[in-house]
PDB file of C-alpha atoms and ligand atoms in Angstrom:
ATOM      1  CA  UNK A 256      -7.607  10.017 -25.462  1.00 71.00           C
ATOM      2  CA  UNK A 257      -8.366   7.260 -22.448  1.00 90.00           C
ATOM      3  CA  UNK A 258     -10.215   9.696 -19.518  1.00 92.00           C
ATOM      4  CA  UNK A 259      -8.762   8.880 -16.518  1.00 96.00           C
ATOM      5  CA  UNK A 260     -11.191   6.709 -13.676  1.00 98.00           C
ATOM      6  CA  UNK A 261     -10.336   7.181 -10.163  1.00 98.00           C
ATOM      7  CA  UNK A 262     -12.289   4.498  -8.163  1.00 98.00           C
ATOM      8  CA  UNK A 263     -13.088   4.458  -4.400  1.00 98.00           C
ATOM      9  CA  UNK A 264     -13.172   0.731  -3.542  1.00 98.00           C
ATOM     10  CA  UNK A 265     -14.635   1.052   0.102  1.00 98.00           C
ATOM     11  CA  UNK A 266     -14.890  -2.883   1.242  1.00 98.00           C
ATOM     12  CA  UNK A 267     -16.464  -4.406   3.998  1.00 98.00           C
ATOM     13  CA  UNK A 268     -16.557  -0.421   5.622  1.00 98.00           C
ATOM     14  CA  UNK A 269     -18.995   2.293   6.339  1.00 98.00           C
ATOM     15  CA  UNK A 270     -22.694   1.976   7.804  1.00 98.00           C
ATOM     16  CA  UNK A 271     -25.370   4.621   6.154  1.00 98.00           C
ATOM     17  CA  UNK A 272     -24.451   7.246   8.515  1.00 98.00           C
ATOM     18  CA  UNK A 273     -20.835   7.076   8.074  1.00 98.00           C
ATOM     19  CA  UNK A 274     -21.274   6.577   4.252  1.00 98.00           C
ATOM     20  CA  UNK A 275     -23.130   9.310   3.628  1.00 98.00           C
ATOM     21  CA  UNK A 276     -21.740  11.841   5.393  1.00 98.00           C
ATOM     22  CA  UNK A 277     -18.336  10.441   3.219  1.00 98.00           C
ATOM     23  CA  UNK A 278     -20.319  11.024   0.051  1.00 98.00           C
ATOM     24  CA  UNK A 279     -21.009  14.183   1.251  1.00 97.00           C
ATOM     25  CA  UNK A 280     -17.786  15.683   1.868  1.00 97.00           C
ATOM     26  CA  UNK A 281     -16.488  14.197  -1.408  1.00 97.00           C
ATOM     27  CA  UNK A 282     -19.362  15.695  -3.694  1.00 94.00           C
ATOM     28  CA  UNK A 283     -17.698  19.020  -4.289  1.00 91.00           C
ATOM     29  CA  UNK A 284     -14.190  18.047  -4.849  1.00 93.00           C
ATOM     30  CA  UNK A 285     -15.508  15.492  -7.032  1.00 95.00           C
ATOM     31  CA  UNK A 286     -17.220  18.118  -8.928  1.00 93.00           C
ATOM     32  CA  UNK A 287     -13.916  20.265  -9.483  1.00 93.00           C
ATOM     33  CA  UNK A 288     -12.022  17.402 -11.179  1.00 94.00           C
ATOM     34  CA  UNK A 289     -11.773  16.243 -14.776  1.00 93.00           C
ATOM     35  CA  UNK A 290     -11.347  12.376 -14.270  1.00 96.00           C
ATOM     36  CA  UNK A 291     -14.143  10.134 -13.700  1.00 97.00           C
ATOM     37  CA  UNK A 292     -14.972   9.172 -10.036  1.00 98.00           C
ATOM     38  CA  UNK A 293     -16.161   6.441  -8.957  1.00 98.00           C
ATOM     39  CA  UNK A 294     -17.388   4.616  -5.007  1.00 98.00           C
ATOM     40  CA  UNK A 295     -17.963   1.597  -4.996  1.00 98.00           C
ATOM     41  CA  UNK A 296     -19.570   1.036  -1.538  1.00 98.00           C
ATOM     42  CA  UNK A 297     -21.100  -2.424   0.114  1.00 98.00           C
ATOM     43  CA  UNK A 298     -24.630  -3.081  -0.655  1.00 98.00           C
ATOM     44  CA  UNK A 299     -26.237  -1.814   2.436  1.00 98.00           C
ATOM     45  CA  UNK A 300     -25.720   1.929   1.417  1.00 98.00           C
ATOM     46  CA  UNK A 301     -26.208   2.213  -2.172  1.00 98.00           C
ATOM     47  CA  UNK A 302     -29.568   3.637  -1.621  1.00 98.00           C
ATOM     48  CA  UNK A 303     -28.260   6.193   0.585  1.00 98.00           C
ATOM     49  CA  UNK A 304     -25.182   6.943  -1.045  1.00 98.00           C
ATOM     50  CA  UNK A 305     -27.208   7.343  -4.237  1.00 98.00           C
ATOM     51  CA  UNK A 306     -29.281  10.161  -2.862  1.00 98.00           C
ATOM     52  CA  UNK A 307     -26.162  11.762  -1.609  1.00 98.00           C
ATOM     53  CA  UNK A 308     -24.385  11.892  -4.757  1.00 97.00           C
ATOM     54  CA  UNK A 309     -27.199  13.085  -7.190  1.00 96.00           C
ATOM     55  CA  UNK A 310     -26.271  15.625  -8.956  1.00 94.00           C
ATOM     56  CA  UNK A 311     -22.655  15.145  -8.333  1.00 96.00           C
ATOM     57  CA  UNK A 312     -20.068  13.900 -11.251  1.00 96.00           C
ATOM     58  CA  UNK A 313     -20.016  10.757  -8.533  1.00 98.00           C
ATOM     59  CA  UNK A 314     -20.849   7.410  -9.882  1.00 98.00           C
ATOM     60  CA  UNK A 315     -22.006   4.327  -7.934  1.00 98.00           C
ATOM     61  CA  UNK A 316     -19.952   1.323  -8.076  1.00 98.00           C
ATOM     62  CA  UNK A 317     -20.432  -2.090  -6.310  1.00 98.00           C
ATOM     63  CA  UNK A 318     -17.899  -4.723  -5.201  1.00 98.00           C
ATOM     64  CA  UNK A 319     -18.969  -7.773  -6.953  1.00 98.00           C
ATOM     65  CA  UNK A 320     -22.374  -9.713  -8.308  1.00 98.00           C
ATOM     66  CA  UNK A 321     -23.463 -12.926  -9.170  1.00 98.00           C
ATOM     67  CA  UNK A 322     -23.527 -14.511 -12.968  1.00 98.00           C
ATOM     68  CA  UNK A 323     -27.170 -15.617 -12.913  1.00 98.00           C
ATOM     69  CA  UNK A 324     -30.032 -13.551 -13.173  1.00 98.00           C
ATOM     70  CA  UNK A 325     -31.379 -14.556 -10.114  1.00 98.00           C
ATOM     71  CA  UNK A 326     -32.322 -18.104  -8.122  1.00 98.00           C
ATOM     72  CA  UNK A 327     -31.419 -20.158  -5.383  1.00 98.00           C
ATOM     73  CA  UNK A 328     -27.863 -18.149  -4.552  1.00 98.00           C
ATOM     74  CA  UNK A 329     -28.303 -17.583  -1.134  1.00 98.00           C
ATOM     75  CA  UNK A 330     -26.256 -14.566   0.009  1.00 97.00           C
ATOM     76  CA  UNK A 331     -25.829 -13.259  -3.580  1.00 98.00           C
ATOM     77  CA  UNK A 332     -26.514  -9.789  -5.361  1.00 98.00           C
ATOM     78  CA  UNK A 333     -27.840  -9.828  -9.009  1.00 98.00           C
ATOM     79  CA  UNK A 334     -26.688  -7.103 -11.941  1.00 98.00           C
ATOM     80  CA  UNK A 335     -30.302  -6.492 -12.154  1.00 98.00           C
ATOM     81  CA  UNK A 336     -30.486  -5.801  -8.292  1.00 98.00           C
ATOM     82  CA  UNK A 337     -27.553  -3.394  -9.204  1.00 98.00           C
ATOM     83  CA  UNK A 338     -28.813  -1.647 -11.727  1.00 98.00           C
ATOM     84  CA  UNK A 339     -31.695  -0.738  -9.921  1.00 98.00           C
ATOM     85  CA  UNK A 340     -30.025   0.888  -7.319  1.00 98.00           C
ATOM     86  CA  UNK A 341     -28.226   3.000  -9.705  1.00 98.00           C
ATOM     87  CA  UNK A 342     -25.029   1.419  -9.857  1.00 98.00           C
ATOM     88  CA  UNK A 343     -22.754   1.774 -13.135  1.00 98.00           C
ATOM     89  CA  UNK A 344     -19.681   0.129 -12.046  1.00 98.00           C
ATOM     90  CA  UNK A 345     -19.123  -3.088 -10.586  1.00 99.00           C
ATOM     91  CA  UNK A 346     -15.611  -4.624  -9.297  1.00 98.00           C
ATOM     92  CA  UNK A 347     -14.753  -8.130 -11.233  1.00 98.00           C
ATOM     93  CA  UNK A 348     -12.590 -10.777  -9.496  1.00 98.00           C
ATOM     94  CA  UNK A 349     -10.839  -8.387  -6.869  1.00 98.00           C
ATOM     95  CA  UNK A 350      -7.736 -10.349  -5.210  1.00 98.00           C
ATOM     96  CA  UNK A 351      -9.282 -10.900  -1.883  1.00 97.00           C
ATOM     97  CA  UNK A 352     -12.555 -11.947  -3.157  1.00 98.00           C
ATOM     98  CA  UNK A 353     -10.253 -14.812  -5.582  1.00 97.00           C
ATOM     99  CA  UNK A 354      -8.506 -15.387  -2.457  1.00 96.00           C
ATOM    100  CA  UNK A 355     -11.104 -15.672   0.285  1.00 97.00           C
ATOM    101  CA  UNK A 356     -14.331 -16.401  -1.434  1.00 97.00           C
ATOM    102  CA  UNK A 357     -12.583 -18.801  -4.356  1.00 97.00           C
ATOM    103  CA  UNK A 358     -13.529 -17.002  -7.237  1.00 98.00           C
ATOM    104  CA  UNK A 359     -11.674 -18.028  -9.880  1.00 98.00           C
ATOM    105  CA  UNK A 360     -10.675 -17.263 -13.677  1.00 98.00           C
ATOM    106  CA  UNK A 361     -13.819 -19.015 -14.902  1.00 98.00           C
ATOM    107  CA  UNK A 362     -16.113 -17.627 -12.674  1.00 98.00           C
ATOM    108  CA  UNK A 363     -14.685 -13.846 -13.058  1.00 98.00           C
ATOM    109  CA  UNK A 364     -15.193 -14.372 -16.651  1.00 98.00           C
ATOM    110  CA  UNK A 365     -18.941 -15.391 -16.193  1.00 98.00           C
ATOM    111  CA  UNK A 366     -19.733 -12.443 -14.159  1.00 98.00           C
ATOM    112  CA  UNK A 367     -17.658 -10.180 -16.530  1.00 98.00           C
ATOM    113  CA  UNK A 368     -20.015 -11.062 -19.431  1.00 98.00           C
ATOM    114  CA  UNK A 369     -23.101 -11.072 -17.201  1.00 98.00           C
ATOM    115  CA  UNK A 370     -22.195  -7.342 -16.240  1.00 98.00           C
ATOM    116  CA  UNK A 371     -21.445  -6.133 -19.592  1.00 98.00           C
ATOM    117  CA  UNK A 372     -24.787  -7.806 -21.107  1.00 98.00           C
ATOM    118  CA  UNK A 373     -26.635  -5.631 -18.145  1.00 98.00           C
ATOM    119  CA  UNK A 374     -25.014  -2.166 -18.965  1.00 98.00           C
ATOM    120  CA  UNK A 375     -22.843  -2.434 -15.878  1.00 98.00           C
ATOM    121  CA  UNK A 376     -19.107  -1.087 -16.828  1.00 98.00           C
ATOM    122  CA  UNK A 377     -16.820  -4.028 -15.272  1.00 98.00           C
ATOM    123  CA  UNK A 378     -13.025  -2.916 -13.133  1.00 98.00           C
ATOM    124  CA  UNK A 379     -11.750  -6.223 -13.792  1.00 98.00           C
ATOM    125  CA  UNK A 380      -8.975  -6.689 -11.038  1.00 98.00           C
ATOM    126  CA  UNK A 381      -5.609  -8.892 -12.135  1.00 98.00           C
ATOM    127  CA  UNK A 382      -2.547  -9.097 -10.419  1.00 98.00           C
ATOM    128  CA  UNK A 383       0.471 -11.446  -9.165  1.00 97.00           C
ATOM    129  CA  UNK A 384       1.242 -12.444  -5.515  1.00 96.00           C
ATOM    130  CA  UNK A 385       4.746 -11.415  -3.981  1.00 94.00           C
ATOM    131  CA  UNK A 386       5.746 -15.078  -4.372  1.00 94.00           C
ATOM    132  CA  UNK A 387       4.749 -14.903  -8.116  1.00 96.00           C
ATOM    133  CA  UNK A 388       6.508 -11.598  -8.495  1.00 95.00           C
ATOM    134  CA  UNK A 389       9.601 -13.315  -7.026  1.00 94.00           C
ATOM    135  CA  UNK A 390       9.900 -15.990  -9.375  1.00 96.00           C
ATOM    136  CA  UNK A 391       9.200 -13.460 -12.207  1.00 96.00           C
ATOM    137  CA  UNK A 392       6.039 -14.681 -13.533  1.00 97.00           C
ATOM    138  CA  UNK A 393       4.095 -11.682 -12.943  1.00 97.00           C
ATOM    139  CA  UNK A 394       3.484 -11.276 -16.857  1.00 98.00           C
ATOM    140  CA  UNK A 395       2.287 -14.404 -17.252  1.00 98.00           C
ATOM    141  CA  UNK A 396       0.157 -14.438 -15.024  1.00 98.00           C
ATOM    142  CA  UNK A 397      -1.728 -10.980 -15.315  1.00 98.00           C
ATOM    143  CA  UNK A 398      -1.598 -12.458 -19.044  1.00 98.00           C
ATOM    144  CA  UNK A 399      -3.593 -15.598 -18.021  1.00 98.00           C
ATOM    145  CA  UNK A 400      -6.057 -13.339 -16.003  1.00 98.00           C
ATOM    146  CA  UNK A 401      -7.151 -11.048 -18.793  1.00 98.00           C
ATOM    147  CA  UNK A 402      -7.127 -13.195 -21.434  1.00 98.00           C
ATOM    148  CA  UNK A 403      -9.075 -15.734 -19.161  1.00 98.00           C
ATOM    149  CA  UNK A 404     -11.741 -13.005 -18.294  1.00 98.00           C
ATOM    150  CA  UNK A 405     -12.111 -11.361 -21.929  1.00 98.00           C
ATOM    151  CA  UNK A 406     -13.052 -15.384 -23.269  1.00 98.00           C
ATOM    152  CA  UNK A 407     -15.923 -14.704 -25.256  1.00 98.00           C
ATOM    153  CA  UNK A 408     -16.286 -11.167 -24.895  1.00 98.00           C
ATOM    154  CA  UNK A 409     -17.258  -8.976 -28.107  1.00 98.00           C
ATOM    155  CA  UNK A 410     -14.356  -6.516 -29.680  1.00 98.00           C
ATOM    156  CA  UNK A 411     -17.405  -3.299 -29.018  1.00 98.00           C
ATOM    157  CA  UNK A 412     -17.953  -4.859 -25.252  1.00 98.00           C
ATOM    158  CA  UNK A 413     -13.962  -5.136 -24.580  1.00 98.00           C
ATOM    159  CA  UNK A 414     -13.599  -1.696 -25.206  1.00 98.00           C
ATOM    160  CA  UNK A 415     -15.718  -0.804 -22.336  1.00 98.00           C
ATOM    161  CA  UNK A 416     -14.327  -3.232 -19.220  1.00 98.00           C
ATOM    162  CA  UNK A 417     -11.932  -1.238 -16.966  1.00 98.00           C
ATOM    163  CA  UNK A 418      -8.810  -2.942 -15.938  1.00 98.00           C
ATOM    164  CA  UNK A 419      -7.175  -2.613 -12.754  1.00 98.00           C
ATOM    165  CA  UNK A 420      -3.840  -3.722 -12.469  1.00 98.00           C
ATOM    166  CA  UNK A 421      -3.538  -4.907  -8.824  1.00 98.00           C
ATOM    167  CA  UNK A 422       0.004  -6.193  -7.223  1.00 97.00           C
ATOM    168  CA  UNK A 423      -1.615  -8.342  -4.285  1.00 96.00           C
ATOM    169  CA  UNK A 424       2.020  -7.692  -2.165  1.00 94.00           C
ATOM    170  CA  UNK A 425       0.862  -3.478  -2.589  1.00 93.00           C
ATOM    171  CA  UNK A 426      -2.798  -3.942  -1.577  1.00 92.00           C
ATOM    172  CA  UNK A 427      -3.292  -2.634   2.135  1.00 88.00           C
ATOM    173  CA  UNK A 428       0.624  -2.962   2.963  1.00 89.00           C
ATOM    174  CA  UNK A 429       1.793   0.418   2.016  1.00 86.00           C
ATOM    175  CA  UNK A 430       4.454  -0.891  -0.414  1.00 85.00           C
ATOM    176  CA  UNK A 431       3.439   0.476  -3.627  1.00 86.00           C
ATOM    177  CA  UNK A 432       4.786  -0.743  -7.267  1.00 88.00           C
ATOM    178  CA  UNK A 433       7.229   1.984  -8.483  1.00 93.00           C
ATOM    179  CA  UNK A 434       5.564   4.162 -10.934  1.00 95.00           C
ATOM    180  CA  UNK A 435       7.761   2.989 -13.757  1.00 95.00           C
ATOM    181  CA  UNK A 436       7.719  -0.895 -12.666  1.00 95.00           C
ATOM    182  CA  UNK A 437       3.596  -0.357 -12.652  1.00 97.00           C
ATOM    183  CA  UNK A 438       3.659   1.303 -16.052  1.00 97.00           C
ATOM    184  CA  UNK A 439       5.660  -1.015 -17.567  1.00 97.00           C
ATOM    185  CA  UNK A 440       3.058  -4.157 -16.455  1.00 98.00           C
ATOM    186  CA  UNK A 441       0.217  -1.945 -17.380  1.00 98.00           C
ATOM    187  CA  UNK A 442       1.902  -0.849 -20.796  1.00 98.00           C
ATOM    188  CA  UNK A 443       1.840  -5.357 -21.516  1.00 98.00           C
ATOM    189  CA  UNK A 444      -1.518  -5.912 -20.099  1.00 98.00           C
ATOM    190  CA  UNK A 445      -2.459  -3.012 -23.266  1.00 98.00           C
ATOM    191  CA  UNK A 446      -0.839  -5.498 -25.381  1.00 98.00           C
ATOM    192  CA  UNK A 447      -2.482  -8.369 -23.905  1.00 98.00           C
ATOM    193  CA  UNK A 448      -5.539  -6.609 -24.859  1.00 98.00           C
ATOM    194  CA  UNK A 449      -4.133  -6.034 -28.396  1.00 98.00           C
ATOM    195  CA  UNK A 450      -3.327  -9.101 -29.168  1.00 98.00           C
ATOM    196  CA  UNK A 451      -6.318 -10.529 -28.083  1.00 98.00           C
ATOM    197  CA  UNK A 452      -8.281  -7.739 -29.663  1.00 98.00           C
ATOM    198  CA  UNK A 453      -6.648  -4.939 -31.749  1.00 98.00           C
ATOM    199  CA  UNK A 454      -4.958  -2.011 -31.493  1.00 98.00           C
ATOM    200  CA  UNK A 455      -7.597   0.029 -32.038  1.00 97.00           C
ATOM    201  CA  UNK A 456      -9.274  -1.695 -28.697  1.00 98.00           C
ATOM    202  CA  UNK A 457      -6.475  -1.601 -26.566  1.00 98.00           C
ATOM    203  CA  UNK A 458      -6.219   2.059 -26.773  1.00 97.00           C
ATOM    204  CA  UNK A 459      -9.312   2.460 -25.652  1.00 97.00           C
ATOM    205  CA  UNK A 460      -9.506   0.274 -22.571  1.00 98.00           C
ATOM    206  CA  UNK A 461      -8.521   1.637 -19.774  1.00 98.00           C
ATOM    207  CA  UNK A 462      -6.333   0.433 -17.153  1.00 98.00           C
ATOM    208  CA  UNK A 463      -5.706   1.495 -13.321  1.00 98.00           C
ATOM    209  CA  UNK A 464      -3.032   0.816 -10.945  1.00 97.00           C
ATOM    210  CA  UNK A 465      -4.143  -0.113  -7.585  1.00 97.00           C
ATOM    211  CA  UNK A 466      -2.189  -1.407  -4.787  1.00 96.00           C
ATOM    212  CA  UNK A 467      -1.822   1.706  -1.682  1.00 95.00           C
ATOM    213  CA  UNK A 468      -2.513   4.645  -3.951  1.00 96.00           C
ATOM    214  CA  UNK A 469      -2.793   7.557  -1.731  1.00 96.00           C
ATOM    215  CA  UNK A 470      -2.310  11.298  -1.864  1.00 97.00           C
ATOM    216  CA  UNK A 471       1.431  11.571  -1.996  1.00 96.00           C
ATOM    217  CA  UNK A 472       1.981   8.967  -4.618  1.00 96.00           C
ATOM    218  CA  UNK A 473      -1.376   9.375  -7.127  1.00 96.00           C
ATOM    219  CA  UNK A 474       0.513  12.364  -8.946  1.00 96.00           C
ATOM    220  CA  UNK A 475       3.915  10.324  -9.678  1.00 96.00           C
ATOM    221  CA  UNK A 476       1.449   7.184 -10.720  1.00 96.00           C
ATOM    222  CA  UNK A 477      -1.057   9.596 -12.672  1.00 96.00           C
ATOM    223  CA  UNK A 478       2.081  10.851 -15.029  1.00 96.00           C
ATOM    224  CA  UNK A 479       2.773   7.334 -16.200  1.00 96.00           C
ATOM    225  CA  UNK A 480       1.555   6.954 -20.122  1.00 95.00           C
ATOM    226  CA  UNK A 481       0.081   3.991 -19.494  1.00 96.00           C
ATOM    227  CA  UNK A 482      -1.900   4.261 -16.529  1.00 97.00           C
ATOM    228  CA  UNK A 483      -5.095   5.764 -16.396  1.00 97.00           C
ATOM    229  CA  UNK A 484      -6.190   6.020 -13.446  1.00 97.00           C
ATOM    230  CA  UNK A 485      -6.444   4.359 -10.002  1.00 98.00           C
ATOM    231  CA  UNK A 486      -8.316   1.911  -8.074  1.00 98.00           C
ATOM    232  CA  UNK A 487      -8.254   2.956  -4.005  1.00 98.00           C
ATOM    233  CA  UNK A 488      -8.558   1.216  -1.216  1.00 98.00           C
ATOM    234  CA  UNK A 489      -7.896   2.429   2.362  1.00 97.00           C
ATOM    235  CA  UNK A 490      -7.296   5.865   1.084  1.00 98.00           C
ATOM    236  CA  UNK A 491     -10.883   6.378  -0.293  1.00 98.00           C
ATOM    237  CA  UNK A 492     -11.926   6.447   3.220  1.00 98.00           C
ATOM    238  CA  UNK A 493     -10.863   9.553   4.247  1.00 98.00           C
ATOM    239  CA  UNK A 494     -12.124  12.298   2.617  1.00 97.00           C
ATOM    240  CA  UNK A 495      -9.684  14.536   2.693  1.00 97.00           C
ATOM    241  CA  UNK A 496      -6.953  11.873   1.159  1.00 98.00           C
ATOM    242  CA  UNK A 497      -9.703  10.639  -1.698  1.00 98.00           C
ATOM    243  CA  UNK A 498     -10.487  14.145  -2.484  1.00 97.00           C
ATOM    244  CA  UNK A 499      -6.230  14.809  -2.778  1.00 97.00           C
ATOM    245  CA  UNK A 500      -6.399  11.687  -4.971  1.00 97.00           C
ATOM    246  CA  UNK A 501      -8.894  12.965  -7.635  1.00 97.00           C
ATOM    247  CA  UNK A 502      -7.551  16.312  -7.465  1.00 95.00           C
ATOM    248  CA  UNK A 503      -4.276  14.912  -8.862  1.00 92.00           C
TER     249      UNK A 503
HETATM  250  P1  PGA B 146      -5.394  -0.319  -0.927  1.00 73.04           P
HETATM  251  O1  PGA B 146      -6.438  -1.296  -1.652  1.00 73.04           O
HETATM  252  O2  PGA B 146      -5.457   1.004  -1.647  1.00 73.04           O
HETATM  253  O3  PGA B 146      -5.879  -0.230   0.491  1.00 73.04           O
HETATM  254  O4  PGA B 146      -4.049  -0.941  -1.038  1.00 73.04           O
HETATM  255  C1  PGA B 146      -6.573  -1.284  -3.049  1.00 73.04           C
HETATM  256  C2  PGA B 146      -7.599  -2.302  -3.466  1.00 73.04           C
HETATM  257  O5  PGA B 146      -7.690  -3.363  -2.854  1.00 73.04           O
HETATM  258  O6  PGA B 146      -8.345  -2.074  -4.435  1.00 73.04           O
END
């Protein structure tokens, strides 16, 4: 049985005082819930949002790191400088960072392994654009994504990345894949991941939808087979809508 992950993905939002007092209202509810829950907050208030959630069933996530252990990468956050902070999770290759900051295949894939070798749990992000959805390639490509990031990656290690099926067309729009359309993706990127891997591996990944997952959809998307769990966006903001979202 995959445990279901419900992931706060908080961007470029929230200064300390806003953050914590976020944490803060989300502690309890988070505490009543049988999924896992993640936030993954900017760098500036891990520290703070740390201390808020000790104790809590709350675990820190960031939004990306560097592939090297550390050097001349101006601007750049190391697993290492994660880890310290007492962060678990760490978001792979999200669609705006391959779209504004160039990451690529090659370069998700580095920082995948780099994670995994540090003990950090990796939400690898894959999804198609609506002009790639149009023209029906949007297997192929979430194929070419996964298979591109897993390159190299041990059968025990696989089992551990978290994949988060991401329509870029549903992120931040309000348009949200229809359950069934998102379970059916989500039910080929498992057997992406078994024929790359095994069976046995592919039922224990586990994969997320994300794409404007908020409180009156996450039940209809929770009851899919195949999708186990979410990845949120503007929703994790608000308290009240996050905590609706956990509480399934
Ligand atoms: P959204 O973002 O929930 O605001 O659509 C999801 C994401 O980018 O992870």
């Amino acid at each position: 049985m995959r445990l279901p992950i419900i992931a706060g993905n908080w961007k470029m939002n929230n200064t300390i005082e806003d953050a914590v007092k976020l944490a803060n209202e989300l502690k309890e509810e988070a505490n009543k819930t049988d999924v896992k829950v993640v936030i993954c907050c900017p760098f500036t208030v891990l520290a703070d949002v740390r201390k808020a959630v000790e104790g809590s069933k709350i675990k820190l996530g960031a939004q990306n790191m560097h592939w090297e252990d550390n050097g001349a990468y101006t601007g750049e956050i190391s697993a290492d400088m994660l880890t310290e902070q007492g962060v678990e999770y760490v978001i792979i290759g999200h669609s705006e960072r391959r779209q504004y900051f160039n990451e690529t295949d090659e370069t998700v894939n580095k920082k995948i392994k780099k994670a995994l070798e540090k003990d950090l749990i990796p939400i690898l992000c894959v999804g198609e654009t609506l002009e790639e959805k149009e023209s029906n390639t949007t297997n192929e490509i979430v194929k070419r994504q996964t298979v591109k990031a897993f390159e190299g990656v041990e059968a025990e290690d696989a089992k551990k990345i978290v994949i988060a099926y991401e329509p870029i067309w549903a992120i931040g729009t309000g348009k949200t894949a229809s359950p069934e359309d998102a379970n059916d993706v989500i039910a080929y990127i498992r057997n992406v991941v078994k024929e790359t891997y095994s069976e046995e591996v592919s039922e224990v990944v586990a994969i997320q939808y994300g794409g404007s997952v908020k409180a009156a959809n996450a039940t209809e998307i929770m009851n899919q087979e195949d999708i186990d769990g979410a990845l949120v966006g503007g929703a994790s903001l608000k308290a009240e809508e996050f905590s609706a979202i956990i509480n399934f």
